[in-house]
mmCIF file of C-alpha atoms and ligand atoms in Angstrom:
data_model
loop_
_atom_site.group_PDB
_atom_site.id
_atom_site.type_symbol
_atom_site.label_atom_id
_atom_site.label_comp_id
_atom_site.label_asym_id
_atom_site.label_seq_id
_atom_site.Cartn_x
_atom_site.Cartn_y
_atom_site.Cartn_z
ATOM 1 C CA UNK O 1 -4.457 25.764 -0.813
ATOM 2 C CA UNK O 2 -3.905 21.939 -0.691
ATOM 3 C CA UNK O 3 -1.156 20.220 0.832
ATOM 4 C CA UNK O 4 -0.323 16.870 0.709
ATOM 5 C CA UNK O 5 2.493 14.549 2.743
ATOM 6 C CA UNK O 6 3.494 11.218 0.479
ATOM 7 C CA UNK O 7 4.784 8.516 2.689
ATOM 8 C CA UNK O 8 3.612 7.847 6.342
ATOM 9 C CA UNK O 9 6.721 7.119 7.531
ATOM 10 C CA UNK O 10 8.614 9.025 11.009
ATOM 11 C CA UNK O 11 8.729 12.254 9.051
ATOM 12 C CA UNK O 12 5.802 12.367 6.643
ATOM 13 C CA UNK O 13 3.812 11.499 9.785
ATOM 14 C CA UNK O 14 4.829 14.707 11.274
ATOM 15 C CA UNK O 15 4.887 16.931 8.735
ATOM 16 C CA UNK O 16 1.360 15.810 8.312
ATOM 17 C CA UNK O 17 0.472 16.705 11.570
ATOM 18 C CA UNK O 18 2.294 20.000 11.674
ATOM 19 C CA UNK O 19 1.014 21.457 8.635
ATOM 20 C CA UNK O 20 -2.565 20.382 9.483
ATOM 21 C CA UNK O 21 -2.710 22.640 12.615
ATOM 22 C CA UNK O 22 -1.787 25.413 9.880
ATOM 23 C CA UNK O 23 -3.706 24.743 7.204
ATOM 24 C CA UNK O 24 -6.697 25.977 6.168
ATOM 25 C CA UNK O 25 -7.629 22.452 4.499
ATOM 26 C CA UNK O 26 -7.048 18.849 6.221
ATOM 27 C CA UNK O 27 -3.934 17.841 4.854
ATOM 28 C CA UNK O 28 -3.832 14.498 2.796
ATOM 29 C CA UNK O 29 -1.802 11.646 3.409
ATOM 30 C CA UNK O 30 -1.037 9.558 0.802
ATOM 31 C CA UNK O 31 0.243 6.157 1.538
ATOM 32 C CA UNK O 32 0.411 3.081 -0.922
ATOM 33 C CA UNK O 33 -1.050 0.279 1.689
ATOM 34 C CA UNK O 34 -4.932 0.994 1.542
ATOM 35 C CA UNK O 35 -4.993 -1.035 5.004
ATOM 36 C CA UNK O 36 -2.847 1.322 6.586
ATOM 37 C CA UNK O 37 -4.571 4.234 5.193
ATOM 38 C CA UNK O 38 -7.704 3.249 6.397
ATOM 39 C CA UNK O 39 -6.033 2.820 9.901
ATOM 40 C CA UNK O 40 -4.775 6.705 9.656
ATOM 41 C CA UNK O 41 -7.723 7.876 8.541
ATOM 42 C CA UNK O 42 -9.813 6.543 11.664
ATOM 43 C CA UNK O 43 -6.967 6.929 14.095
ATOM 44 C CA UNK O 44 -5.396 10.053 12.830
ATOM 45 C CA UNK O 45 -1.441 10.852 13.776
ATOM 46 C CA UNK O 46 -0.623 10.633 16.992
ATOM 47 C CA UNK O 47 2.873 12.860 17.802
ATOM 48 C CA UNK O 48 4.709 12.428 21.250
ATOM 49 C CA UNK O 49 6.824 15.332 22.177
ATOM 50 C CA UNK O 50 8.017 16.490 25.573
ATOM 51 C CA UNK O 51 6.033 13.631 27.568
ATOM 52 C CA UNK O 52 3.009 14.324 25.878
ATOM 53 C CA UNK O 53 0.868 12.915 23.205
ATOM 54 C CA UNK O 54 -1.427 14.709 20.971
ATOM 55 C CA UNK O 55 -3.659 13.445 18.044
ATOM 56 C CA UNK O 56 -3.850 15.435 14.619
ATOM 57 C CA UNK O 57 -6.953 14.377 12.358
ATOM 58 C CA UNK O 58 -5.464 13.614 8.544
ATOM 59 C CA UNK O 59 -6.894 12.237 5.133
ATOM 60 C CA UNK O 60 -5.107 9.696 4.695
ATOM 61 C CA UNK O 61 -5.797 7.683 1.138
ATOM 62 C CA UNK O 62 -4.076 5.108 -1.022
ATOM 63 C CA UNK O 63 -5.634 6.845 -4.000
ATOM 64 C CA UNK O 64 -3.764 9.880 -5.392
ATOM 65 C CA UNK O 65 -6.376 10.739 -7.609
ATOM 66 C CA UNK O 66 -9.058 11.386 -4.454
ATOM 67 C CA UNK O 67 -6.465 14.231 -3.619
ATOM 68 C CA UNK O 68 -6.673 15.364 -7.451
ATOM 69 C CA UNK O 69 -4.087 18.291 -7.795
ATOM 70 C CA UNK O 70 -2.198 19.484 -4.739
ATOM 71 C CA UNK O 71 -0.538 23.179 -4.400
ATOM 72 C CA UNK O 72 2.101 21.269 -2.356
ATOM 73 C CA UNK O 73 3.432 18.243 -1.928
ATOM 74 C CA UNK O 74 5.795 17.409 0.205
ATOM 75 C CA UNK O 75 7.797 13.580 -0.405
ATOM 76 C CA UNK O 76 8.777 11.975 2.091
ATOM 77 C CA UNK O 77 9.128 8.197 0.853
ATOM 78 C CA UNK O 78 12.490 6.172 1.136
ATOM 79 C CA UNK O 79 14.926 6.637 -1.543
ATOM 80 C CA UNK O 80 14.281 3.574 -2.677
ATOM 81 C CA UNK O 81 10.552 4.019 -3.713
ATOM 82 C CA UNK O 82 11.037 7.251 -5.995
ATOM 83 C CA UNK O 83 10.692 6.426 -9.281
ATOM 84 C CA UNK O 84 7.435 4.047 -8.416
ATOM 85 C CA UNK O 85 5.710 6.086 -6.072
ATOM 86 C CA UNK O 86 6.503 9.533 -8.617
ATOM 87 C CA UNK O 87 4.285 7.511 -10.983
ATOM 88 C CA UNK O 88 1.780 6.805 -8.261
ATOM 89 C CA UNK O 89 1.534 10.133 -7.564
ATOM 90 C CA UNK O 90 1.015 11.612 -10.758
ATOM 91 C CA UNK O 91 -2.549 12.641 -10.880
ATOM 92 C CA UNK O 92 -2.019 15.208 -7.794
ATOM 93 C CA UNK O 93 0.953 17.084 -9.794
ATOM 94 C CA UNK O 94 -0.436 19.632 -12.148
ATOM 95 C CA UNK O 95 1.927 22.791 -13.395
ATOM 96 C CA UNK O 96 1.149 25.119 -10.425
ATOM 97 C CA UNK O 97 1.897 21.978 -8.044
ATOM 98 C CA UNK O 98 5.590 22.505 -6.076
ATOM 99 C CA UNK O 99 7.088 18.755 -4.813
ATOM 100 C CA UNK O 100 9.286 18.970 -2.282
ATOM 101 C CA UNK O 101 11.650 16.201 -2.128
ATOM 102 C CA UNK O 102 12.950 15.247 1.415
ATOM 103 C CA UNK O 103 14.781 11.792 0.414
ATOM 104 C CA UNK O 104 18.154 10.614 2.144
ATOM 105 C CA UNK O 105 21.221 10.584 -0.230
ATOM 106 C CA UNK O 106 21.494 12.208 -3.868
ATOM 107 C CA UNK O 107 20.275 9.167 -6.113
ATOM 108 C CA UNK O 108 16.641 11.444 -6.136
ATOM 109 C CA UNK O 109 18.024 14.169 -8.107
ATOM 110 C CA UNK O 110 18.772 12.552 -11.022
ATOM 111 C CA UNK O 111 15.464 10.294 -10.716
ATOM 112 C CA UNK O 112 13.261 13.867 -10.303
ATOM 113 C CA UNK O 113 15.073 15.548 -13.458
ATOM 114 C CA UNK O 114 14.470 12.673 -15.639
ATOM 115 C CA UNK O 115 11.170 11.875 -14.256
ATOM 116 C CA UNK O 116 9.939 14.983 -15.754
ATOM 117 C CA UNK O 117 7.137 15.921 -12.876
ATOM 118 C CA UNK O 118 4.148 18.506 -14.791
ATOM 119 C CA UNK O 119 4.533 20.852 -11.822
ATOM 120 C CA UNK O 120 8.279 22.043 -10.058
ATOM 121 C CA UNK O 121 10.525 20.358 -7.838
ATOM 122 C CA UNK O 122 12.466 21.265 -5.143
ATOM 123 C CA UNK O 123 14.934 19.564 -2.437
ATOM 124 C CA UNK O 124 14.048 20.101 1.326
ATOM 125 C CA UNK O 125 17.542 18.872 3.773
ATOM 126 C CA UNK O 126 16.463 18.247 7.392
ATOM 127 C CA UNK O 127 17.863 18.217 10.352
ATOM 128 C CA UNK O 128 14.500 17.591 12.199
ATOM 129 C CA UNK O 129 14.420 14.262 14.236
ATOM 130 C CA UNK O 130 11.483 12.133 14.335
ATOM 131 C CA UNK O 131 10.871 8.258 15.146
ATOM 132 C CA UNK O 132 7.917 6.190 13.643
ATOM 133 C CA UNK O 133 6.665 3.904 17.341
ATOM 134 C CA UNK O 134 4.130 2.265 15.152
ATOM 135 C CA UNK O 135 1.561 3.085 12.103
ATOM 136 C CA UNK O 136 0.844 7.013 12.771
ATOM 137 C CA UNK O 137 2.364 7.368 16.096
ATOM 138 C CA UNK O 138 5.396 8.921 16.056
ATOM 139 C CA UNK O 139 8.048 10.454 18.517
ATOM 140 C CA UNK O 140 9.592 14.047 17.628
ATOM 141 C CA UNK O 141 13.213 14.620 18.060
ATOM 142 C CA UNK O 142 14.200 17.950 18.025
ATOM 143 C CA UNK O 143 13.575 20.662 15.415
ATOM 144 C CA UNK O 144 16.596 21.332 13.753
ATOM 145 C CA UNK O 145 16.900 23.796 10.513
ATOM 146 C CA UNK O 146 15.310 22.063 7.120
ATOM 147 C CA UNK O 147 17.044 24.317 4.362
ATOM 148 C CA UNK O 148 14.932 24.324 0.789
ATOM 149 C CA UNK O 149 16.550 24.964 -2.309
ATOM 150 C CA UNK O 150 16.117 24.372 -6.070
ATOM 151 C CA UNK O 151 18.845 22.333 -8.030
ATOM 152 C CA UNK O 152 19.665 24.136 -10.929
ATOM 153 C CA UNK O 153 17.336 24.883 -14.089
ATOM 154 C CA UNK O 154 14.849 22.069 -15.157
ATOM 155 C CA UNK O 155 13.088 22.077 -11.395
ATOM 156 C CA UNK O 156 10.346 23.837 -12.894
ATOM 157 C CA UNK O 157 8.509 26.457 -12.085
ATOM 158 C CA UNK O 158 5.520 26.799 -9.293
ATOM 159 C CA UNK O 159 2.484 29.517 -8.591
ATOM 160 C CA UNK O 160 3.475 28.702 -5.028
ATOM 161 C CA UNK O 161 6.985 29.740 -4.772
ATOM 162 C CA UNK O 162 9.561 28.292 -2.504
ATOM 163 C CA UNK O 163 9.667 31.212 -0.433
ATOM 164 C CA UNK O 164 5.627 30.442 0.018
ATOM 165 C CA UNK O 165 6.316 27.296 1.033
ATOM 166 C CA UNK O 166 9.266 27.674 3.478
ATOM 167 C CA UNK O 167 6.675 30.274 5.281
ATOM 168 C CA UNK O 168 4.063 28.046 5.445
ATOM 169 C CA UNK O 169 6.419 25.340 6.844
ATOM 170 C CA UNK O 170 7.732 28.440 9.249
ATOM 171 C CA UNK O 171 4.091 28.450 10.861
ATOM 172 C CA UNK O 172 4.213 24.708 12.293
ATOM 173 C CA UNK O 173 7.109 26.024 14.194
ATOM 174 C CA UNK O 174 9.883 24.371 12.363
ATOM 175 C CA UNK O 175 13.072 26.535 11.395
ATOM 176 C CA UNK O 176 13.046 27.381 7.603
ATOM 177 C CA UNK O 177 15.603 28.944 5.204
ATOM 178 C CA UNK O 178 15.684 28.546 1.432
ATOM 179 C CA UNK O 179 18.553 28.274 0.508
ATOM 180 C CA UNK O 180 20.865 29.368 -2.692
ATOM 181 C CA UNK O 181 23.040 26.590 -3.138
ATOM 182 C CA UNK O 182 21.139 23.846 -1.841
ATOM 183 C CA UNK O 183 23.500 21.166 -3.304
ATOM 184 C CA UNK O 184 25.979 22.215 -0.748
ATOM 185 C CA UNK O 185 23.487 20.947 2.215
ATOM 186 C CA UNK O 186 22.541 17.709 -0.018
ATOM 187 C CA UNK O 187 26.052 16.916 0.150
ATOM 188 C CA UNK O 188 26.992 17.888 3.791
ATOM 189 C CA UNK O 189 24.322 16.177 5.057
ATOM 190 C CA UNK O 190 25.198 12.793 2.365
ATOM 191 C CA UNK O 191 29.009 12.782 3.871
ATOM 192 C CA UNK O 192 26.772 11.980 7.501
ATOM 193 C CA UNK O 193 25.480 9.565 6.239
ATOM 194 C CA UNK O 194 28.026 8.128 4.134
ATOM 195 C CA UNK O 195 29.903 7.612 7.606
ATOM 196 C CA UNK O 196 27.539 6.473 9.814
ATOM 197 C CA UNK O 197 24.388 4.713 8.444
ATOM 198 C CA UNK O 198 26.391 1.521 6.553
ATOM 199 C CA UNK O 199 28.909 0.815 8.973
ATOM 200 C CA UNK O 200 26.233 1.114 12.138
ATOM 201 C CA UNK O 201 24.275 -1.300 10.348
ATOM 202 C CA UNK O 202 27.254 -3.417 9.621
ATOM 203 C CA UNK O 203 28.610 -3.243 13.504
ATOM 204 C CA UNK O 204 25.044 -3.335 14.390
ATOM 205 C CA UNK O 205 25.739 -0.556 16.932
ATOM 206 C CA UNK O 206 24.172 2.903 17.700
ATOM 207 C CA UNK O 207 25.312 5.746 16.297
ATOM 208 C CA UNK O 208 27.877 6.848 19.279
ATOM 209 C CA UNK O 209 29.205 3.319 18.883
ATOM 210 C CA UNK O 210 31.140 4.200 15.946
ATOM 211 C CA UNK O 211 33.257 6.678 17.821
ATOM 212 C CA UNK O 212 34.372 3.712 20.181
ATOM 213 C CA UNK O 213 35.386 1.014 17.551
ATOM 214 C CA UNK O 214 38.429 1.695 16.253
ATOM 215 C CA UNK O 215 37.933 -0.477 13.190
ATOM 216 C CA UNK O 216 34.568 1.266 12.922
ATOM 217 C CA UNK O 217 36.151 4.440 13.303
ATOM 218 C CA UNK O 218 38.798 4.216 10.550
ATOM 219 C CA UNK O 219 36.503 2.794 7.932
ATOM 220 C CA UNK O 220 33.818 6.132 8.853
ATOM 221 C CA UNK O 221 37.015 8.325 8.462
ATOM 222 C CA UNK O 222 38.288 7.010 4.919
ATOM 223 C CA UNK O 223 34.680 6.720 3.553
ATOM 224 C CA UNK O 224 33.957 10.406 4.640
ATOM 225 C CA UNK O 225 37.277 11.364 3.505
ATOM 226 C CA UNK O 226 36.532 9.705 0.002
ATOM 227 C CA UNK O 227 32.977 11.504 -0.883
ATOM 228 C CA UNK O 228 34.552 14.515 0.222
ATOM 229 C CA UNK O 229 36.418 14.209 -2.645
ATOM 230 C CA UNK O 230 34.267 13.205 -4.788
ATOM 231 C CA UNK O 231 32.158 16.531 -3.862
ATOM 232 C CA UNK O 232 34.748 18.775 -4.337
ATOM 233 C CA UNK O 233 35.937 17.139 -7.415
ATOM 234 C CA UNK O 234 32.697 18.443 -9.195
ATOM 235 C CA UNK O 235 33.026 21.445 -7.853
ATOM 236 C CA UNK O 236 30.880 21.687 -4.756
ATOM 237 C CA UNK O 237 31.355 23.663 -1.578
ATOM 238 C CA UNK O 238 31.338 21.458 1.212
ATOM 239 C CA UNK O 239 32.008 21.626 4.807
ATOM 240 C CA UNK O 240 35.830 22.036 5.658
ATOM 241 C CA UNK O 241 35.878 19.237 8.029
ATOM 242 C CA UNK O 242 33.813 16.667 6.961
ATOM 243 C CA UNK O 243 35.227 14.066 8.906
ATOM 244 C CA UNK O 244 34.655 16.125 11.862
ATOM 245 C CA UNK O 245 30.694 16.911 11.273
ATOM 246 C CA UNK O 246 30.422 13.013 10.987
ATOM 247 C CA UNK O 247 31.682 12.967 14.519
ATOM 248 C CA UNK O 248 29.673 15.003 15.848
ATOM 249 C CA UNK O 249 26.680 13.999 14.699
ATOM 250 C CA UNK O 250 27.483 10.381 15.734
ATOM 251 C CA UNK O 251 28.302 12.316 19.402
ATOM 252 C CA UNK O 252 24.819 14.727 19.158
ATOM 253 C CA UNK O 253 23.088 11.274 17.929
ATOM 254 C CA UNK O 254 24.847 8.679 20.139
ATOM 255 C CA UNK O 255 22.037 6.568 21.424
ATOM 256 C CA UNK O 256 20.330 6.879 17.646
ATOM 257 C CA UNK O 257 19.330 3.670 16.046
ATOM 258 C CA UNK O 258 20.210 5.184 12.087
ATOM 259 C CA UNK O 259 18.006 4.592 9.464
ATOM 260 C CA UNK O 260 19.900 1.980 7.713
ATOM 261 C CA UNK O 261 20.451 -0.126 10.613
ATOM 262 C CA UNK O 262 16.312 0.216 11.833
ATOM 263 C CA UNK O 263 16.009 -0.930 7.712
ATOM 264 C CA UNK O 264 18.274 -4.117 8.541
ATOM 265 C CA UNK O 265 16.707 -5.057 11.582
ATOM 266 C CA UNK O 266 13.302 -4.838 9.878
ATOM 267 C CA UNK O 267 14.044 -7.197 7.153
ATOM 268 C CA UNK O 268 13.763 -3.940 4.693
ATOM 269 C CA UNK O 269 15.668 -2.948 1.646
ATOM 270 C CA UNK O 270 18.162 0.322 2.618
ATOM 271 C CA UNK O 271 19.339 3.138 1.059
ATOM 272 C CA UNK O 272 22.415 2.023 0.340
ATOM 273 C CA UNK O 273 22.551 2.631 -3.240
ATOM 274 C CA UNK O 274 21.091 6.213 -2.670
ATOM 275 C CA UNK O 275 24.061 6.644 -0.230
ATOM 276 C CA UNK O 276 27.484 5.197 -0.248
ATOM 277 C CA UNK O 277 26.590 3.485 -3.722
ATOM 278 C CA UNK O 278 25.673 7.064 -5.136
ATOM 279 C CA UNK O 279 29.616 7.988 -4.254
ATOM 280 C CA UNK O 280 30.968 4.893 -6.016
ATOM 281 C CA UNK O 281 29.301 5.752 -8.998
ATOM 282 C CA UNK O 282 30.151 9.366 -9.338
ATOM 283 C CA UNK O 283 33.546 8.468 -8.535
ATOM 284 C CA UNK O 284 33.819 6.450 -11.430
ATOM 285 C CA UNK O 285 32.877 8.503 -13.948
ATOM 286 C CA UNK O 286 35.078 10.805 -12.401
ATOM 287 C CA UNK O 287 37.608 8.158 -12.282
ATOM 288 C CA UNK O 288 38.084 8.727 -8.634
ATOM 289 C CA UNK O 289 38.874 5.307 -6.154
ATOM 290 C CA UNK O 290 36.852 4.933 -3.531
ATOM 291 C CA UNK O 291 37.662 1.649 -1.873
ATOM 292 C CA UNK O 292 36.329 2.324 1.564
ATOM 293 C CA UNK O 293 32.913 2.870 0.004
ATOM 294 C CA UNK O 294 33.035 0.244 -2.337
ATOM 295 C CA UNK O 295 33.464 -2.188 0.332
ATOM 296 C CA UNK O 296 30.639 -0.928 2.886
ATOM 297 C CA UNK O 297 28.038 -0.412 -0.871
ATOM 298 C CA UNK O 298 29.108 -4.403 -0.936
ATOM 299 C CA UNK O 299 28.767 -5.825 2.370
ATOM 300 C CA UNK O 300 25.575 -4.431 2.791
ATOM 301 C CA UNK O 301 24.750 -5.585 -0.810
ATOM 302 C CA UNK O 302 24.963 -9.164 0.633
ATOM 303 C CA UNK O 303 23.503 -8.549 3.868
ATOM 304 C CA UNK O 304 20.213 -7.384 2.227
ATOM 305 C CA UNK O 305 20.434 -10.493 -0.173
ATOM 306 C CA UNK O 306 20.679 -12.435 3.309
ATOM 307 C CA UNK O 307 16.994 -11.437 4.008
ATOM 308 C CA UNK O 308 14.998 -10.008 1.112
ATOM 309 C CA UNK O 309 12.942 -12.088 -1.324
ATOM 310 C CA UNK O 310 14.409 -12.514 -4.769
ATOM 311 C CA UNK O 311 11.875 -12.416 -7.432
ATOM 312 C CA UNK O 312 13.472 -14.135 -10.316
HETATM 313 O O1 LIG B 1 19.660 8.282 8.551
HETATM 314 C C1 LIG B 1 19.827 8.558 9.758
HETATM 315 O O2 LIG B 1 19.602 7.742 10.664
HETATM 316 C C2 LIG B 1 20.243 9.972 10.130
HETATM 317 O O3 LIG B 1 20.367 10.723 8.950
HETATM 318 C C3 LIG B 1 21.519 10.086 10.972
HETATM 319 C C4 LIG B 1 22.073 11.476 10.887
HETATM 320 C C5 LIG B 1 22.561 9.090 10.548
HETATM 321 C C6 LIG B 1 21.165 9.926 12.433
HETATM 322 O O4 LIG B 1 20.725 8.667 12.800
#
């Protein structure tokens, strides 16, 4: 069977390095900077857990079509790079192939249906923690469950099974359920980050910093508060106290550095749209106001245009 782990970023890395100690293949790593690729490839991962540092051997490759067709593929790029690196991609997905899609936010879903991917999709929500130190070297931070699930008809179908994979995946160690109603998770775990990754990255504070700002606080509340509604307004069964799971994850998290706010201080574009501007969206077609998320989707609109390059 081949695997395959698209982006080398905190999680990819170790994904890559987990499922290579239970594969019965090296596992590919695709990346799209050959320079980087090259550096993998001769360096290999490098994962630091519990004081220790161990090096996992991967081939890593800027060239999907080296892989040719993969059994499974596990994505783990930024939201933002979907659509371009699906194309990338395409010569490793063939019908048996099973993608599993481990993006931030929702704005993937609708980017994998239309996409229209030869092989099946499915959506992976984790609550494993992992931080990139540096190309291939990366830090884990706790295992917590990843749930699998497919989202609705049109996922396709996959020789593999999603059952398959969440045992393979169960072998590295990591905690594995598939899941019936997947979009459930997808949204519990967008409400998180609804709350904390705009406004840290506004406040420029860690995640625990939140809970001591008052202003901070107010604005996580009321743009929690708001998506929550938007969920249930289509129907979907989210956690009773959403508001409440934001808070604690800001507490379990307190000294993180969130994604978004790593993005800002690295000059990078975020997730924003993926996130908080997802909610805005739906909420309009739903005719739903959502003011506090309007105004965090904005102000980190113009921070971004602050520091990225405009190409005209
Ligand atoms: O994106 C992130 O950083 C994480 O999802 C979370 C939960 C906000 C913790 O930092």
């Amino acid at each position: 069977m081949k695997c395959a782990v698209v982006g080398p970023g905190a999680l990819g890395c170790l994904l890559a390095a987990s499922l290579g100690s239970v594969c019965d293949q090296p596992v590919w790593l695709v990346d799209h900077n050959e320079e980087r690729a090259q550096l993998l490839r001769q360096q290999g991962v490098v994962v630091e857990k519990g004081g220790r540092s161990e090096r996992f051997a991967v081939r890593a490759t800027a060239d999907p079509a080296q892989v040719g067709f993969a059994d499974l593929v596990l994505f783990c790029v930024k939201s933002t790079a979907v659509a371009t690196t699906l194309n990338h991609i395409r010569p490793m997905m063939a019908e048996k192939s099973l993608l599993l899609a481990f993006q931030n936010g929702i704005s993937h879903l609708e980017e994998l249906k239309a996409f229209g991917l030869p092989g099946a999709w499915a959506v992976a929500v984790t609550a494993m923690g992992a931080t990139l130190l540096g190309p291939g070297r990366v830090r884990f931070g706790g295992s917590g469950l990843t749930r699998l699930g497919w989202v609705g008809a049109g996922c396709g179908k996959s020789a593999f099974g999603l059952q398959g994979a969440a045992d393979l995946l169960a072998r590295t160690g990591m905690a594995v359920r598939v899941e019936p109603e997947i979009l459930s998770h997808v949204w519990n775990k967008l409400l998180v980050n609804v709350g904390i990754n705009g406004l840290t990255a506004l406040y420029q504070c860690p995640n625990g910093g939140l809970l001591a700002h008052p202003e901070a606080l107010a604005r996580m509340r009321a743009a929690v508060e708001e998506a929550a509604m938007v969920a249930r307004a289509q129907g979907i069964a989210i956690t009773a106290d959403p508001v409440a799971l934001t808070m604690e994850v800001c507490k379990a998290t307190s000294a993180n550095i969130s994604s978004m706010l790593q993005d800002v201080r690295k000059g990078r574009a975020t997730e924003i749209s993926a996130i908080n501007g997802a909610v805005v969206a739906i909420a309009k077609d739903l005719g739903i106001s959502v003011p506090a998320n309007e105004r965090i989707l904005a102000e980190i609109k113009s921070l971004e245009i602050s520091y990225l390059p405009y190409f005209p």
